[in-house]
Each structure stands twice: as structure tokens, then as C-alpha cells.
């Protein structure tokens, strides 16, 4: 089973002093396509006004702007799964997992970045900042990655069950073309985004700890504090609805 996951706005700093190359990412044959976006981003950082950078980064803090306007090609590299932090990543707590569970995540989780496109959890990336929904040079980044990476992703995913835990925004970076499952979390009959992020991370951790191979295996798991409410099928998507108890 492959799990599709969202990135996070906040990142961990640091890493290994090394320049990324085609071997840093899944689909090395598409590295030059990926670099088109990264080069444009890097160029924009060097030429944009402070106001443009405030919008791009989603902050007015001068120290943050100064940190993230530096040359991205000179920034240290860290595994994507360790680079991102935030509610889902806190609940996953990757660094505290057993090595076997970490390897499961490295091998089976795809993270969809609004700058780098699709990443394996084990791919190494620099620290960067790009507010969700923002762009540069009027580029349609989601469309670019959907157009250029979908064919390879289709082949990569063809023999696996797919659990899509992405937030809706990142569905535009890759449209799944085979049957897949999603999870929805409600409390008192309402969708709550904070709890949804937390349970995405928690469930990913449980999946990794149990070495889940198929969605049938997943459905046999006992999930604490969650009650299965209904299963909705719509075309290729099957939505599993849980209430938080």
C-alpha cells in the first residue's frame, strides 16, 4: 500500500551540507523538469521586492524573510519526512519510531510539496518557504507537476492499494486514476481540521508499526478513539468516515 501525504508550512532546519541532484529525488529521469520550478523559485528570491517576498512566504517577519531568501541550492539537506513539522508530523513522531517502521514510511509514503512536487519520504530536500496557494512568475505549479509527473506516478502506483491522506489543495498536483481510499474525521457531526491533521499522522504511524500491505489489512486494525460511521463510494474514491469518540 502506498500512502499519499501533505507537507507542512513549518519546517525543521539543518541537515547535511550537500547540493541536491537527480539522486536526491524519486523519478531521477524527471529531475530537469523539477529543477525548472526550483530555478525559477531561486531566481525570484534574488530579485523580488520585500513586499513580494512577504506574500510568497506568508510572513512580514524580517528575520524569516532574510533566512528564506538565501540561495536554496546552498541549503543543507534533510529527509523530507524529517524536514516537515506540524500537527500531522508531530503525531507521526517519525524520529521516535522503530527502524522497521521508519523504513516502511521511507518506502511507502509520498509527500506532495508545493515547490518540489511529489517526494518519497526518504528524498532529501533543503529548508524552504512557500505559502500554500502562492506562486512566482504566475507559474501554475500544481498544473506543471500534474502535467509532467502523472505518467510516471501512474506506473509507480499501478500495483499498490492507495490511501490518500492529502489535504484537498494537494490533490491538484496529481489526480489518482485508479480506485483509492480516503479517510474523513468528524466530531459531533462536524469536520474538524486540527483533529484531521492529528489523526492522519497517528494513523500513518499505526500503519507503519503494523507493516500494512493492503487496505483490507488496514480495515482490520483497531483504531483507538475512532468509530467507523460509514463508507461512501463515489467513482474511483471510497471515503471512510470515522467519528472521534
Short mmCIF file of N, CA and C in Angstrom, two decimals, residues 8-10 84-93 194 196-202:
data_model
loop_
_atom_site.label_atom_id
_atom_site.label_comp_id
_atom_site.label_asym_id
_atom_site.label_seq_id
_atom_site.Cartn_x
_atom_site.Cartn_y
_atom_site.Cartn_z
N UNK A 8 3.99 20.35 5.19
CA UNK A 8 3.53 21.29 6.21
C UNK A 8 4.18 22.65 5.94
N UNK A 9 3.53 23.69 6.44
CA UNK A 9 4.08 25.04 6.27
C UNK A 9 5.38 25.19 7.05
N UNK A 10 5.44 24.60 8.24
CA UNK A 10 6.63 24.75 9.08
C UNK A 10 7.62 23.63 8.79
N UNK A 84 9.74 18.24 7.39
CA UNK A 84 8.44 18.82 7.71
C UNK A 84 8.09 18.61 9.18
N UNK A 85 7.50 19.65 9.77
CA UNK A 85 6.94 19.51 11.11
C UNK A 85 5.55 20.15 11.11
N UNK A 86 4.81 19.97 12.18
CA UNK A 86 3.43 20.42 12.21
C UNK A 86 2.60 19.34 12.88
N UNK A 87 1.31 19.54 12.95
CA UNK A 87 0.44 18.65 13.73
C UNK A 87 0.55 17.20 13.28
N UNK A 88 0.37 16.94 11.98
CA UNK A 88 0.41 15.55 11.49
C UNK A 88 1.77 14.91 11.75
N UNK A 89 2.83 15.68 11.53
CA UNK A 89 4.18 15.15 11.70
C UNK A 89 4.53 14.96 13.18
N UNK A 90 3.97 15.82 14.03
CA UNK A 90 4.17 15.64 15.48
C UNK A 90 3.53 14.33 15.94
N UNK A 91 2.34 14.04 15.45
CA UNK A 91 1.65 12.81 15.85
C UNK A 91 2.29 11.57 15.23
N UNK A 92 2.85 11.71 14.06
CA UNK A 92 3.60 10.60 13.45
C UNK A 92 4.85 10.30 14.27
N UNK A 93 5.56 11.36 14.67
CA UNK A 93 6.76 11.23 15.51
C UNK A 93 7.77 10.25 14.90
N UNK A 194 -8.06 20.47 12.69
CA UNK A 194 -6.94 20.18 13.59
C UNK A 194 -6.91 18.69 13.94
N UNK A 196 -8.25 16.32 12.21
CA UNK A 196 -7.98 15.57 10.98
C UNK A 196 -6.48 15.45 10.77
N UNK A 197 -5.75 16.57 10.94
CA UNK A 197 -4.29 16.53 10.78
C UNK A 197 -3.66 15.58 11.80
N UNK A 198 -4.12 15.67 13.04
CA UNK A 198 -3.57 14.81 14.09
C UNK A 198 -3.80 13.34 13.77
N UNK A 199 -5.01 13.00 13.35
CA UNK A 199 -5.32 11.59 13.10
C UNK A 199 -4.66 11.07 11.82
N UNK A 200 -4.42 11.94 10.86
CA UNK A 200 -3.65 11.50 9.69
C UNK A 200 -2.26 11.04 10.12
N UNK A 201 -1.63 11.84 10.98
CA UNK A 201 -0.30 11.46 11.48
C UNK A 201 -0.35 10.22 12.34
N UNK A 202 -1.33 10.14 13.22
CA UNK A 202 -1.47 9.00 14.12
C UNK A 202 -1.73 7.72 13.34
#
